[in-house]
Short mmCIF file of C-alpha atoms and ligand atoms in Angstrom, two decimals:
data_model
loop_
_atom_site.label_atom_id
_atom_site.label_comp_id
_atom_site.label_asym_id
_atom_site.label_seq_id
_atom_site.Cartn_x
_atom_site.Cartn_y
_atom_site.Cartn_z
CA MET A 1 -0.04 0.01 0.06
CA SER A 2 2.13 2.86 -1.21
CA PRO A 3 1.32 6.53 -1.41
CA ASP A 4 0.41 8.02 -4.85
CA LYS A 5 1.55 11.28 -6.35
CA TYR A 6 -2.12 12.32 -7.15
CA ILE A 7 -4.59 11.81 -4.29
CA LYS A 8 -8.11 10.95 -5.25
CA ASN A 9 -11.53 11.56 -3.62
CA TYR A 10 -13.34 8.46 -2.48
CA ILE A 11 -16.94 8.80 -3.52
CA ASP A 12 -19.55 6.03 -4.07
CA GLY A 13 -16.80 3.42 -3.53
CA ALA A 14 -14.61 4.83 -6.38
CA LEU A 15 -11.37 6.77 -6.28
CA VAL A 16 -11.98 9.89 -8.30
CA PRO A 17 -10.57 13.30 -9.06
CA ALA A 18 -12.47 16.66 -8.15
CA LEU A 19 -15.13 17.36 -10.78
CA SER A 20 -13.25 20.49 -11.57
CA THR A 21 -10.01 18.37 -12.16
CA ASN A 22 -8.15 20.98 -10.25
CA TYR A 23 -5.48 19.99 -7.70
CA ILE A 24 -3.81 21.56 -4.68
CA ASP A 25 -0.15 21.03 -3.84
CA ASN A 26 0.81 18.79 -0.89
CA VAL A 27 4.16 19.59 0.78
CA ASN A 28 6.38 17.34 2.62
CA PRO A 29 7.31 19.69 5.57
CA ALA A 30 10.59 18.05 6.45
CA ILE A 31 12.01 18.87 2.92
CA GLY A 32 9.89 21.90 2.25
CA GLN A 33 8.75 20.61 -1.15
CA VAL A 34 5.66 19.52 -2.99
CA TYR A 35 5.51 15.87 -3.20
CA SER A 36 1.93 15.07 -4.07
CA HIS A 37 -1.28 16.79 -5.06
CA ILE A 38 -4.85 16.64 -3.64
CA PRO A 39 -8.34 17.29 -5.34
CA ASP A 40 -9.45 20.74 -4.91
CA SER A 41 -12.92 19.72 -4.29
CA ASP A 42 -15.94 22.12 -3.93
CA THR A 43 -19.75 22.07 -3.50
CA ASP A 44 -20.31 19.81 -6.59
CA ASP A 45 -17.99 17.15 -5.08
CA VAL A 46 -19.70 17.36 -1.70
CA GLN A 47 -23.09 17.07 -3.42
CA ARG A 48 -21.83 13.96 -5.21
CA ALA A 49 -20.65 12.43 -2.03
CA TYR A 50 -23.90 13.36 -0.24
CA GLU A 51 -25.95 11.68 -2.92
CA ALA A 52 -23.85 8.40 -2.71
CA ALA A 53 -24.28 8.50 0.92
CA GLU A 54 -27.90 8.93 0.80
CA ARG A 55 -28.22 5.88 -1.52
CA ALA A 56 -26.19 3.85 0.87
CA PHE A 57 -27.90 4.75 4.03
CA PRO A 58 -30.98 2.37 3.84
CA THR A 59 -28.91 -0.66 3.54
CA TRP A 60 -26.03 0.25 5.87
CA SER A 61 -28.39 1.55 8.59
CA LYS A 62 -30.48 -1.60 8.37
CA MET A 63 -27.92 -4.31 7.83
CA GLY A 64 -27.55 -5.06 11.52
CA MET A 65 -24.74 -4.28 13.81
CA GLN A 66 -23.05 -7.64 13.44
CA LYS A 67 -22.44 -7.05 9.75
CA ARG A 68 -21.30 -3.57 10.29
CA PHE A 69 -18.94 -4.84 13.03
CA ARG A 70 -17.40 -7.41 10.69
CA ILE A 71 -16.65 -4.95 8.05
CA LEU A 72 -15.10 -2.31 10.45
CA ALA A 73 -12.99 -5.02 12.16
CA ARG A 74 -11.68 -6.08 8.73
CA LEU A 75 -10.85 -2.38 7.97
CA ALA A 76 -9.01 -2.09 11.33
CA ASP A 77 -7.05 -5.26 10.54
CA ILE A 78 -5.98 -4.05 7.09
CA ILE A 79 -4.52 -0.79 8.79
CA GLU A 80 -2.70 -2.86 11.18
CA GLN A 81 -1.31 -5.18 8.64
CA ASN A 82 -0.02 -2.18 6.61
CA LEU A 83 1.25 -0.41 9.83
CA ASP A 84 4.70 0.51 8.36
CA ASP A 85 3.27 2.02 5.20
CA PHE A 86 0.72 4.09 6.89
CA ALA A 87 3.24 5.32 9.56
CA ALA A 88 5.78 6.23 6.76
CA ALA A 89 3.06 8.11 4.87
CA GLU A 90 1.84 9.86 8.03
CA SER A 91 5.48 10.94 8.86
CA ILE A 92 6.21 12.21 5.32
CA ASP A 93 2.91 14.14 5.30
CA SER A 94 3.03 15.72 8.67
CA GLY A 95 6.72 16.02 9.54
CA LYS A 96 6.31 13.92 12.73
CA PRO A 97 9.01 11.29 13.72
CA PHE A 98 8.24 7.96 11.83
CA LYS A 99 8.75 6.24 15.26
CA THR A 100 5.76 8.43 16.73
CA ALA A 101 3.46 7.51 13.82
CA LEU A 102 4.53 3.84 14.22
CA SER A 103 3.85 3.66 17.95
CA ILE A 104 1.09 6.19 18.51
CA ASP A 105 -0.83 7.53 15.51
CA ILE A 106 -1.42 4.42 13.28
CA PRO A 107 -2.01 2.04 16.14
CA ARG A 108 -4.53 4.38 17.56
CA ALA A 109 -6.21 4.63 14.21
CA HIS A 110 -6.97 0.85 14.00
CA GLN A 111 -7.85 0.84 17.69
CA ASN A 112 -10.42 3.58 17.21
CA ILE A 113 -12.12 1.56 14.35
CA ARG A 114 -11.99 -1.67 16.38
CA PHE A 115 -13.17 0.01 19.53
CA PHE A 116 -16.30 1.48 17.99
CA ALA A 117 -16.93 -1.62 15.98
CA THR A 118 -17.30 -3.53 19.12
CA ALA A 119 -18.80 -0.75 21.27
CA ILE A 120 -21.88 -0.77 19.02
CA LEU A 121 -22.40 -4.44 20.03
CA HIS A 122 -22.70 -3.36 23.65
CA PHE A 123 -24.64 -0.18 23.26
CA ALA A 124 -27.95 -0.18 24.97
CA SER A 125 -30.67 2.47 25.58
CA GLU A 126 -32.83 3.19 28.64
CA SER A 127 -36.49 2.48 29.50
CA HIS A 128 -38.68 4.36 31.95
CA HIS A 129 -41.41 2.46 33.52
CA MET A 130 -44.58 4.24 34.72
CA GLU A 131 -45.83 1.81 37.30
CA GLY A 132 -49.15 0.10 36.28
CA GLU A 133 -49.66 2.43 33.36
CA ALA A 134 -47.15 2.56 30.60
CA VAL A 135 -43.54 1.82 29.54
CA ASN A 136 -41.35 4.22 27.76
CA PHE A 137 -38.19 3.04 25.79
CA THR A 138 -35.71 5.07 24.02
CA LEU A 139 -34.92 4.04 20.48
CA ARG A 140 -31.39 5.33 19.44
CA GLN A 141 -31.46 5.45 15.65
CA PRO A 142 -28.62 6.60 13.26
CA ILE A 143 -28.94 10.32 12.35
CA GLY A 144 -28.58 9.75 8.52
CA ILE A 145 -25.78 11.39 6.57
CA VAL A 146 -23.19 13.15 8.97
CA GLY A 147 -20.09 15.20 8.32
CA CYS A 148 -16.69 14.67 9.87
CA ILE A 149 -13.89 17.22 9.61
CA SER A 150 -10.41 16.62 11.13
CA PRO A 151 -7.17 18.48 11.51
CA TRP A 152 -3.49 17.97 10.57
CA ASN A 153 -1.81 17.42 13.94
CA LEU A 154 -2.87 13.62 14.42
CA PRO A 155 -4.28 13.04 10.91
CA LEU A 156 -5.53 9.44 10.70
CA TYR A 157 -5.83 9.14 14.43
CA LEU A 158 -8.36 11.98 14.70
CA PHE A 159 -10.11 11.09 11.38
CA THR A 160 -10.85 7.64 12.44
CA TRP A 161 -11.86 8.88 15.99
CA LYS A 162 -14.88 10.51 14.22
CA ILE A 163 -15.63 8.24 11.40
CA ALA A 164 -15.63 4.98 13.43
CA PRO A 165 -18.52 5.71 15.80
CA ALA A 166 -20.47 7.54 13.01
CA LEU A 167 -20.23 4.32 10.86
CA ALA A 168 -20.74 1.88 13.58
CA ALA A 169 -23.98 3.50 14.68
CA GLY A 170 -25.30 3.16 11.09
CA ASN A 171 -24.81 6.44 9.69
CA CYS A 172 -23.28 7.29 6.26
CA VAL A 173 -20.35 9.80 6.22
CA VAL A 174 -19.10 12.60 4.16
CA ALA A 175 -15.69 13.26 5.61
CA LYS A 176 -12.83 15.63 4.98
CA PRO A 177 -9.30 15.31 6.23
CA SER A 178 -7.03 18.39 6.51
CA GLU A 179 -5.52 19.61 3.25
CA ILE A 180 -2.33 19.72 5.00
CA THR A 181 -2.10 15.92 5.81
CA PRO A 182 -4.39 14.05 3.30
CA MET A 183 -2.25 11.01 2.58
CA THR A 184 -3.39 8.44 5.21
CA ALA A 185 -7.00 9.44 4.70
CA TYR A 186 -6.44 8.55 0.91
CA MET A 187 -4.85 5.28 2.02
CA LEU A 188 -7.83 4.61 4.40
CA SER A 189 -10.08 4.88 1.19
CA LYS A 190 -8.13 2.02 -0.48
CA ALA A 191 -8.43 0.01 2.79
CA CYS A 192 -12.21 0.63 2.78
CA ILE A 193 -12.43 -0.80 -0.75
CA GLU A 194 -10.36 -3.88 0.28
CA ALA A 195 -12.45 -4.39 3.52
CA GLY A 196 -15.64 -4.47 1.41
CA LEU A 197 -17.26 -1.41 2.85
CA PRO A 198 -20.38 -0.96 0.69
CA ASN A 199 -20.23 1.91 -1.96
CA GLY A 200 -21.23 5.34 -0.51
CA VAL A 201 -21.11 4.39 3.23
CA LEU A 202 -17.95 6.43 3.67
CA ASN A 203 -17.17 9.33 1.17
CA ILE A 204 -13.87 11.14 1.72
CA VAL A 205 -13.66 14.49 -0.04
CA HIS A 206 -10.36 16.29 -0.20
CA GLY A 207 -9.68 20.01 -0.28
CA GLU A 208 -9.60 23.40 1.37
CA GLY A 209 -11.54 24.05 4.63
CA PRO A 210 -13.38 27.29 3.53
CA LYS A 211 -14.41 25.43 0.20
CA ALA A 212 -14.86 21.78 0.48
CA GLY A 213 -15.27 21.89 4.31
CA GLN A 214 -17.70 24.86 4.23
CA ALA A 215 -19.67 22.88 1.63
CA ILE A 216 -20.06 20.01 4.06
CA ILE A 217 -21.08 22.35 6.94
CA GLU A 218 -23.60 24.27 4.67
CA HIS A 219 -25.15 21.09 3.09
CA PRO A 220 -28.85 21.28 4.05
CA LYS A 221 -29.26 17.58 4.45
CA ILE A 222 -26.10 16.73 6.39
CA LYS A 223 -27.65 16.66 9.69
CA ALA A 224 -24.68 16.42 12.15
CA ILE A 225 -21.12 17.74 12.15
CA SER A 226 -18.18 16.42 14.11
CA PHE A 227 -15.25 18.76 14.04
CA THR A 228 -11.90 18.96 15.50
CA GLY A 229 -9.56 22.05 14.73
CA GLY A 230 -9.00 25.71 15.73
CA THR A 231 -11.34 27.56 17.92
CA ASN A 232 -11.84 30.29 15.27
CA THR A 233 -12.92 27.69 12.70
CA GLY A 234 -15.23 26.11 15.31
CA ARG A 235 -16.79 29.51 15.77
CA LYS A 236 -17.40 29.88 12.11
CA ILE A 237 -18.74 26.36 11.74
CA ALA A 238 -21.14 27.00 14.56
CA ALA A 239 -22.35 30.24 13.11
CA THR A 240 -23.36 28.32 9.95
CA ALA A 241 -24.64 25.06 11.46
CA ALA A 242 -26.48 26.24 14.49
CA PRO A 243 -29.22 28.16 12.68
CA MET A 244 -29.67 24.97 10.49
CA PHE A 245 -30.30 23.10 13.72
CA LYS A 246 -27.56 20.65 13.06
CA LYS A 247 -26.12 18.51 15.88
CA LEU A 248 -22.53 19.74 16.48
CA SER A 249 -19.51 18.28 18.24
CA LEU A 250 -16.69 20.76 18.26
CA GLU A 251 -13.27 19.96 19.66
CA LEU A 252 -11.32 22.95 19.63
CA GLY A 253 -8.03 24.44 21.03
CA GLY A 254 -6.52 24.32 24.37
CA LYS A 255 -4.08 26.29 26.54
CA ASN A 256 -3.50 23.76 29.10
CA PRO A 257 -2.06 24.23 32.62
CA ASN A 258 0.42 21.83 33.99
CA ILE A 259 0.53 22.35 37.75
CA ILE A 260 3.41 20.91 39.63
CA PHE A 261 3.57 20.76 43.42
CA ALA A 262 6.75 20.32 45.51
CA ASP A 263 5.72 17.03 46.70
CA CYS A 264 5.55 15.39 43.45
CA ASP A 265 7.71 12.40 42.13
CA PHE A 266 10.14 14.74 40.56
CA ASP A 267 11.85 12.45 38.12
CA GLN A 268 8.50 11.05 36.76
CA MET A 269 7.19 14.59 36.53
CA ILE A 270 10.12 15.85 34.59
CA LEU A 271 10.08 13.12 32.09
CA THR A 272 6.33 13.36 31.57
CA THR A 273 6.44 17.21 31.49
CA LEU A 274 9.01 16.97 28.51
CA ARG A 275 6.43 14.79 26.66
CA SER A 276 3.37 16.99 27.61
CA SER A 277 5.30 20.11 26.50
CA PHE A 278 6.89 19.04 23.17
CA SER A 279 5.30 15.76 21.90
CA ASN A 280 4.52 16.16 18.23
CA ASN A 281 6.23 19.47 18.40
CA GLY A 282 3.60 20.76 20.90
CA GLN A 283 0.92 20.31 18.18
CA ILE A 284 -1.48 18.32 20.25
CA CYS A 285 -4.53 20.14 21.67
CA LEU A 286 -3.84 18.33 25.00
CA CYS A 287 -0.11 19.69 25.47
CA GLY A 288 0.50 21.47 28.61
CA SER A 289 1.85 24.82 27.55
CA ARG A 290 1.60 26.82 30.83
CA ILE A 291 3.71 25.17 33.44
CA TYR A 292 3.19 26.43 37.08
CA VAL A 293 5.71 25.14 39.58
CA GLU A 294 5.50 25.50 43.40
CA ARG A 295 8.15 27.86 44.47
CA PRO A 296 10.29 25.55 46.71
CA ILE A 297 11.11 23.34 43.71
CA TYR A 298 10.92 26.12 40.97
CA GLU A 299 14.77 26.70 40.54
CA ARG A 300 15.52 22.90 40.46
CA PHE A 301 12.63 22.36 37.95
CA LYS A 302 13.83 25.19 35.81
CA GLU A 303 17.46 23.93 35.57
CA GLU A 304 16.52 20.32 34.99
CA PHE A 305 13.77 21.08 32.53
CA VAL A 306 15.77 23.44 30.48
CA LYS A 307 18.80 21.16 30.42
CA LYS A 308 16.65 18.11 29.15
CA THR A 309 14.91 20.34 26.63
CA GLN A 310 18.21 21.38 25.17
CA LEU A 311 19.20 17.82 24.77
CA MET A 312 16.15 16.92 22.63
CA LYS A 313 17.05 15.97 19.17
CA VAL A 314 15.32 17.92 16.28
CA GLY A 315 15.58 16.81 12.71
CA ASP A 316 15.34 13.87 10.29
CA PRO A 317 11.76 12.38 11.05
CA PHE A 318 13.11 8.94 9.96
CA SER A 319 15.95 8.87 12.38
CA GLU A 320 15.54 6.66 15.55
CA VAL A 321 17.00 9.35 17.74
CA THR A 322 14.76 12.15 16.58
CA ASP A 323 12.49 13.68 19.27
CA LEU A 324 10.92 16.52 17.28
CA GLY A 325 10.45 16.28 13.55
CA ALA A 326 9.35 19.11 11.26
CA ILE A 327 6.53 21.61 12.02
CA SER A 328 3.52 20.66 9.90
CA SER A 329 3.63 23.56 7.38
CA LYS A 330 5.53 26.68 6.52
CA ALA A 331 2.51 28.87 7.51
CA HIS A 332 2.36 27.26 10.81
CA LEU A 333 6.16 27.58 11.38
CA GLU A 334 5.75 31.26 10.70
CA LYS A 335 2.81 31.58 13.07
CA ILE A 336 4.88 29.95 15.81
CA ILE A 337 7.84 32.26 15.27
CA ASN A 338 5.52 35.29 15.49
CA CYS A 339 4.39 33.99 18.73
CA ILE A 340 7.94 33.70 20.05
CA ASN A 341 8.69 37.20 18.95
CA LEU A 342 5.46 38.32 20.71
CA ALA A 343 6.63 36.55 23.92
CA GLU A 344 9.79 38.55 23.84
CA VAL A 345 8.01 41.86 23.30
CA GLU A 346 5.74 40.91 26.23
CA GLY A 347 8.96 40.71 28.50
CA GLY A 348 9.61 36.83 28.37
CA ASN A 349 13.05 35.54 29.14
CA MET A 350 13.91 32.86 26.60
CA LEU A 351 15.75 30.22 28.62
CA CYS A 352 16.31 27.93 25.56
CA GLY A 353 15.42 27.63 21.89
CA SER A 354 15.31 30.43 19.17
CA ASN A 355 13.04 32.56 17.20
CA GLU A 356 14.88 31.34 14.08
CA PRO A 357 14.13 28.20 12.21
CA LEU A 358 16.74 25.42 12.54
CA ARG A 359 18.67 25.02 9.30
CA MET A 360 19.50 21.52 8.67
CA LYS A 361 22.02 20.24 6.19
CA GLY A 362 21.40 18.20 3.15
CA GLU A 363 17.99 16.59 2.30
CA TYR A 364 16.40 18.52 5.05
CA GLU A 365 17.87 22.01 4.26
CA GLN A 366 14.58 23.44 3.38
CA GLY A 367 12.43 21.90 6.07
CA TYR A 368 10.37 23.57 8.69
CA PHE A 369 12.36 22.78 11.99
CA LEU A 370 12.50 24.69 15.32
CA ARG A 371 14.19 24.13 18.54
CA PRO A 372 11.92 23.80 21.57
CA VAL A 373 11.40 27.08 23.42
CA VAL A 374 11.00 27.69 27.24
CA PHE A 375 10.07 31.21 28.44
CA GLU A 376 9.86 32.52 32.00
CA GLY A 377 8.94 35.87 33.56
CA LEU A 378 5.73 36.45 31.57
CA PRO A 379 2.59 37.95 33.22
CA ILE A 380 -0.35 35.55 33.63
CA ASP A 381 -2.66 37.75 31.56
CA CYS A 382 -0.22 38.36 28.51
CA ARG A 383 -1.25 36.97 25.19
CA THR A 384 1.51 34.31 25.25
CA ASN A 385 -0.08 32.85 28.44
CA GLN A 386 -3.74 33.22 27.15
CA GLU A 387 -3.63 32.20 23.46
CA GLU A 388 -2.96 28.87 21.97
CA ILE A 389 0.40 28.64 20.15
CA PHE A 390 0.25 24.97 19.10
CA GLY A 391 3.94 24.64 18.76
CA PRO A 392 7.04 23.62 20.82
CA VAL A 393 6.85 26.62 23.09
CA VAL A 394 6.09 26.65 26.88
CA THR A 395 6.11 29.18 29.75
CA ILE A 396 7.20 28.38 33.22
CA THR A 397 5.96 30.42 36.22
CA PRO A 398 6.28 29.87 40.03
CA PHE A 399 3.39 29.88 42.50
CA ASP A 400 2.91 29.82 46.37
CA THR A 401 -0.49 28.70 47.18
CA GLU A 402 -3.31 26.32 45.75
CA GLU A 403 -5.67 29.30 45.55
CA GLU A 404 -3.21 31.28 43.45
CA VAL A 405 -2.41 28.45 41.02
CA LEU A 406 -6.02 27.60 40.51
CA ALA A 407 -6.73 31.35 39.50
CA TYR A 408 -3.91 31.08 36.96
CA ALA A 409 -4.98 27.84 35.64
CA ASN A 410 -8.51 28.94 35.20
CA SER A 411 -7.63 32.42 33.71
CA THR A 412 -7.84 31.59 29.98
CA ASP A 413 -10.73 31.33 27.76
CA TYR A 414 -9.99 27.65 27.09
CA GLY A 415 -10.71 24.66 29.14
CA LEU A 416 -9.61 21.42 27.40
CA SER A 417 -7.31 19.55 29.82
CA ALA A 418 -5.05 20.08 32.82
CA THR A 419 -2.28 18.08 34.55
CA VAL A 420 -1.67 18.12 38.36
CA TRP A 421 1.49 16.68 39.90
CA THR A 422 1.24 15.90 43.71
CA LYS A 423 1.45 12.97 46.00
CA ASP A 424 -1.38 14.45 48.29
CA ILE A 425 -4.46 12.68 47.16
CA SER A 426 -6.76 15.09 49.02
CA ARG A 427 -5.15 18.17 47.24
CA ALA A 428 -5.31 16.28 43.84
CA GLN A 429 -9.05 15.76 44.43
CA ARG A 430 -9.59 19.38 45.56
CA ILE A 431 -7.77 20.82 42.60
CA SER A 432 -9.35 18.49 40.14
CA GLU A 433 -12.90 19.60 41.21
CA SER A 434 -12.04 23.28 40.75
CA LEU A 435 -10.25 23.09 37.52
CA GLN A 436 -12.16 24.47 34.51
CA ALA A 437 -11.29 21.65 32.12
CA GLY A 438 -13.00 18.54 30.49
CA ILE A 439 -10.07 16.31 31.31
CA VAL A 440 -7.72 16.35 34.33
CA TRP A 441 -4.62 14.14 34.52
CA VAL A 442 -3.15 13.59 37.98
CA ASN A 443 0.52 12.23 38.09
CA CYS A 444 0.36 11.33 34.28
CA TRP A 445 -0.53 12.94 30.89
CA LEU A 446 -2.26 11.63 27.84
CA LEU A 447 -3.10 8.33 29.48
CA ARG A 448 -6.19 7.54 27.46
CA ASP A 449 -8.99 5.05 27.98
CA LEU A 450 -11.33 5.23 24.91
CA ARG A 451 -14.36 4.61 27.06
CA THR A 452 -13.97 8.07 28.87
CA PRO A 453 -15.58 11.23 27.67
CA PHE A 454 -13.28 13.46 25.76
CA GLY A 455 -13.71 17.10 25.12
CA GLY A 456 -13.43 20.74 26.66
CA VAL A 457 -15.30 23.46 28.34
CA LYS A 458 -15.34 27.23 27.64
CA HIS A 459 -13.77 27.98 24.16
CA SER A 460 -12.32 24.51 24.00
CA GLY A 461 -15.53 23.07 22.49
CA VAL A 462 -19.08 21.76 22.71
CA GLY A 463 -20.03 18.07 23.37
CA ARG A 464 -17.94 15.12 24.16
CA GLU A 465 -16.38 12.40 21.97
CA GLY A 466 -15.13 8.92 23.21
CA GLY A 467 -17.01 5.78 24.41
CA LEU A 468 -20.87 5.84 24.58
CA GLU A 469 -20.77 9.70 24.29
CA ALA A 470 -19.74 9.33 20.75
CA LEU A 471 -22.30 6.67 20.01
CA ARG A 472 -24.97 8.90 21.73
CA PHE A 473 -23.85 11.84 19.55
CA PHE A 474 -24.17 9.83 16.30
CA THR A 475 -27.63 8.47 17.17
CA GLU A 476 -30.95 10.31 17.60
CA PRO A 477 -32.95 9.27 20.65
CA LYS A 478 -36.66 8.76 20.12
CA ASN A 479 -38.87 7.96 23.13
CA VAL A 480 -41.64 5.45 22.50
CA CYS A 481 -44.51 5.45 25.16
CA ILE A 482 -46.69 2.27 25.25
CA LYS A 483 -49.77 2.47 27.58
CA TYR A 484 -50.91 -0.84 28.84
O1 TXE B 501 -7.06 24.38 11.80
P1 TXE B 501 -8.44 24.60 11.06
P2 TXE B 501 -5.69 24.82 11.14
C1 TXE B 501 -5.63 24.95 16.21
C2 TXE B 501 -4.31 25.35 16.33
C3 TXE B 501 -3.80 25.76 14.96
C4 TXE B 501 -5.09 26.39 14.52
C5 TXE B 501 -5.15 26.50 13.14
O2 TXE B 501 -4.26 26.52 17.25
O3 TXE B 501 -2.77 26.76 14.98
O4 TXE B 501 -6.06 25.53 15.10
O5 TXE B 501 -4.93 25.27 12.40
C6 TXE B 501 -11.16 22.51 8.06
N1 TXE B 501 -15.57 25.03 7.30
N2 TXE B 501 -5.72 23.54 16.01
O6 TXE B 501 -5.59 25.92 10.31
O7 TXE B 501 -8.35 25.71 10.07
C7 TXE B 501 -9.72 22.33 7.58
O8 TXE B 501 -9.64 22.15 6.17
C8 TXE B 501 -15.31 23.75 7.43
C9 TXE B 501 -6.22 22.76 17.17
O9 TXE B 501 -5.30 23.50 10.46
O10 TXE B 501 -9.41 24.71 12.21
C10 TXE B 501 -9.26 21.23 8.39
O11 TXE B 501 -9.69 19.97 7.71
N3 TXE B 501 -14.05 23.17 7.63
C11 TXE B 501 -6.55 21.44 16.88
C12 TXE B 501 -10.02 21.47 9.76
O12 TXE B 501 -11.04 22.30 9.40
C13 TXE B 501 -13.05 24.11 7.67
C14 TXE B 501 -5.84 20.66 15.82
C15 TXE B 501 -9.07 22.01 10.75
O13 TXE B 501 -8.50 23.19 10.26
C16 TXE B 501 -13.28 25.50 7.54
C17 TXE B 501 -5.46 21.55 14.72
C18 TXE B 501 -14.48 25.98 7.30
N4 TXE B 501 -14.77 27.22 7.24
C19 TXE B 501 -5.36 22.85 14.90
N5 TXE B 501 -11.97 26.04 7.80
C20 TXE B 501 -7.00 20.54 17.85
N6 TXE B 501 -7.87 21.05 18.86
O14 TXE B 501 -6.52 19.40 17.97
C21 TXE B 501 -11.13 25.07 7.86
N7 TXE B 501 -11.65 23.84 7.81
#
C-alpha cells in the first residue's frame, strides 16, 4: 500500500478526481517541497458524496450491527497489517517522527475503528417504567448522513476517531481530512475498498476548509457535524450550522495548565512534562503549554527542564534518535515564530530555543524545523499565556498557594485539559474539582481510556467524544411510550 502522487476523492466506492479536475499542492514539511497533489474539491463534489451516502444509507443502517462490526473489524485489521506503510506516509505528510506515527498515530487509528466496531455491540438504551400504566423506551437510531472534519496534527488518529463511531452507529459519512495532511485518509479509502465497505457508506472529499469543508457544513441535508480544529474555525462552523439546527460536536483548541507541586515524584514529573510540552512539536491540543511550579522546587525544575529540553534532538523524522520532527507547514512555522517574537516583546526571558528556524544540512535543508522554546517571567494575563500557540513553546511560572495557581490555571478562555503533579491525594481531588477543564490528569499525561468522555469546556468546544458519548452523539434518541 504505497502513497500515490495524485490523491483522489473516495466517492460511492470509487477513487475519483475532483469534478473541476483541479489539484492543490501537498508539501512534505521536512524537505519543504511539494511531493503530491490533492483534489481541490468544491460544493459539486460534496453534493456527489452526499448523494452516494444517501443511496447507501437504507442498506447500511438496516444491515444489523453484527455485519457492520465485521466490515469495520476487517478495516482495522488492514490498517494494522499495513502499519509501516501508513506510518511512513503519516510521517512524510506531517513531519512527525516515523517512530511516533508507528507507535502512536497508526496503532490508535486501528484501535479507534476496532473500539467502536465492538462498542456498538454493547450499546444499549434506557427504558422508563410508569408503574401500572405505561412503559417508555428510548430508540437510538442513526442520524442519517453526517459530516466529519479533522485537522492535521494527528491525521489518521483523529479522522478515524470521528468516522468509526459514526459508521458503527449506522450513519453514512461525508468526511474531509485536513488539506495539509491528506495522505493517510487516501490510504484509508483504499483500505475501505479492500475491506468490502459498501459503496457510498464512507465518502472522503479532499480540499480546502473554506471551500470543501464549508460545503459540508452548509449542506442542508447533512444533519450532524463532528469537527476537530482551531477555535476560530469552530466559531465559524457553529455560526453556519447552529441556525440550521444541526447537531454539533466541536473539539477545539487548548491552553492547558500543568500544575506541579513540590511533593511530586520529581523524576517522573520531569520526564512526563517533557512529553506533555513537546510531543508532536507541541501540536497536540492536550499539550500543557503553561507550566506552574510550586516555589520551593522552581529553580530545580527550571534547571533540569531546560537542560533536558536542550538535549532533545530535532531533525530527520526517519532517524531513531529524533524527538521532534518538522513543524507541519511553513505557514504554521511562521505563526509559531511570530508567537515567540511576541513573547519577547511581552517581556519573556527565553531560557532555551530560538526565534529562528533550525537550518538542517542536506536533504532537510529547506524543512520547517524549530528548537523547543522555554520562556519564564511572563505575566499571567499576557497573550503568550492566554492564546494557543500549538507549537514547541512553553512558559514556566512559580506559584505559592493552591488558590493562586487555580486562579492562574482557570484564567484563560480555554478549558480542554489540565495536569496536576502531587502525592497528596486530597489536594489532587480538591484541585481536580475546581479546574475548569474537560479532562484532568493527575500524575500522568495523555493516559487515554477510549471509554472515557473526551472534550473541553469554555472555548475548547461543545460536546464530548469517546465511548458511549460518541455513539450517543451519532444517534438520535426517540422515546416510545406504550400504555398498557
Ligand atoms: O485548523 P483549522 P488549522 C488549532 C491550532 C492551530 C489552528 C489552526 O491553534 O494553530 O487551530 O490550524 C477545516 N468550514 N488546532 O488551520 O483551520 C480544515 O480544512 C469547514 C487545534 O489547520 O481549524 C481542516 O480539515 N471546515 C486542533 C480542519 O477544518 C473548515 C488541531 C481544521 O482546520 C473550515 C489543529 C470551514 N470554514 C489545529 N475552515 C485541535 N484542537 O486538536 C477550515 N476547515
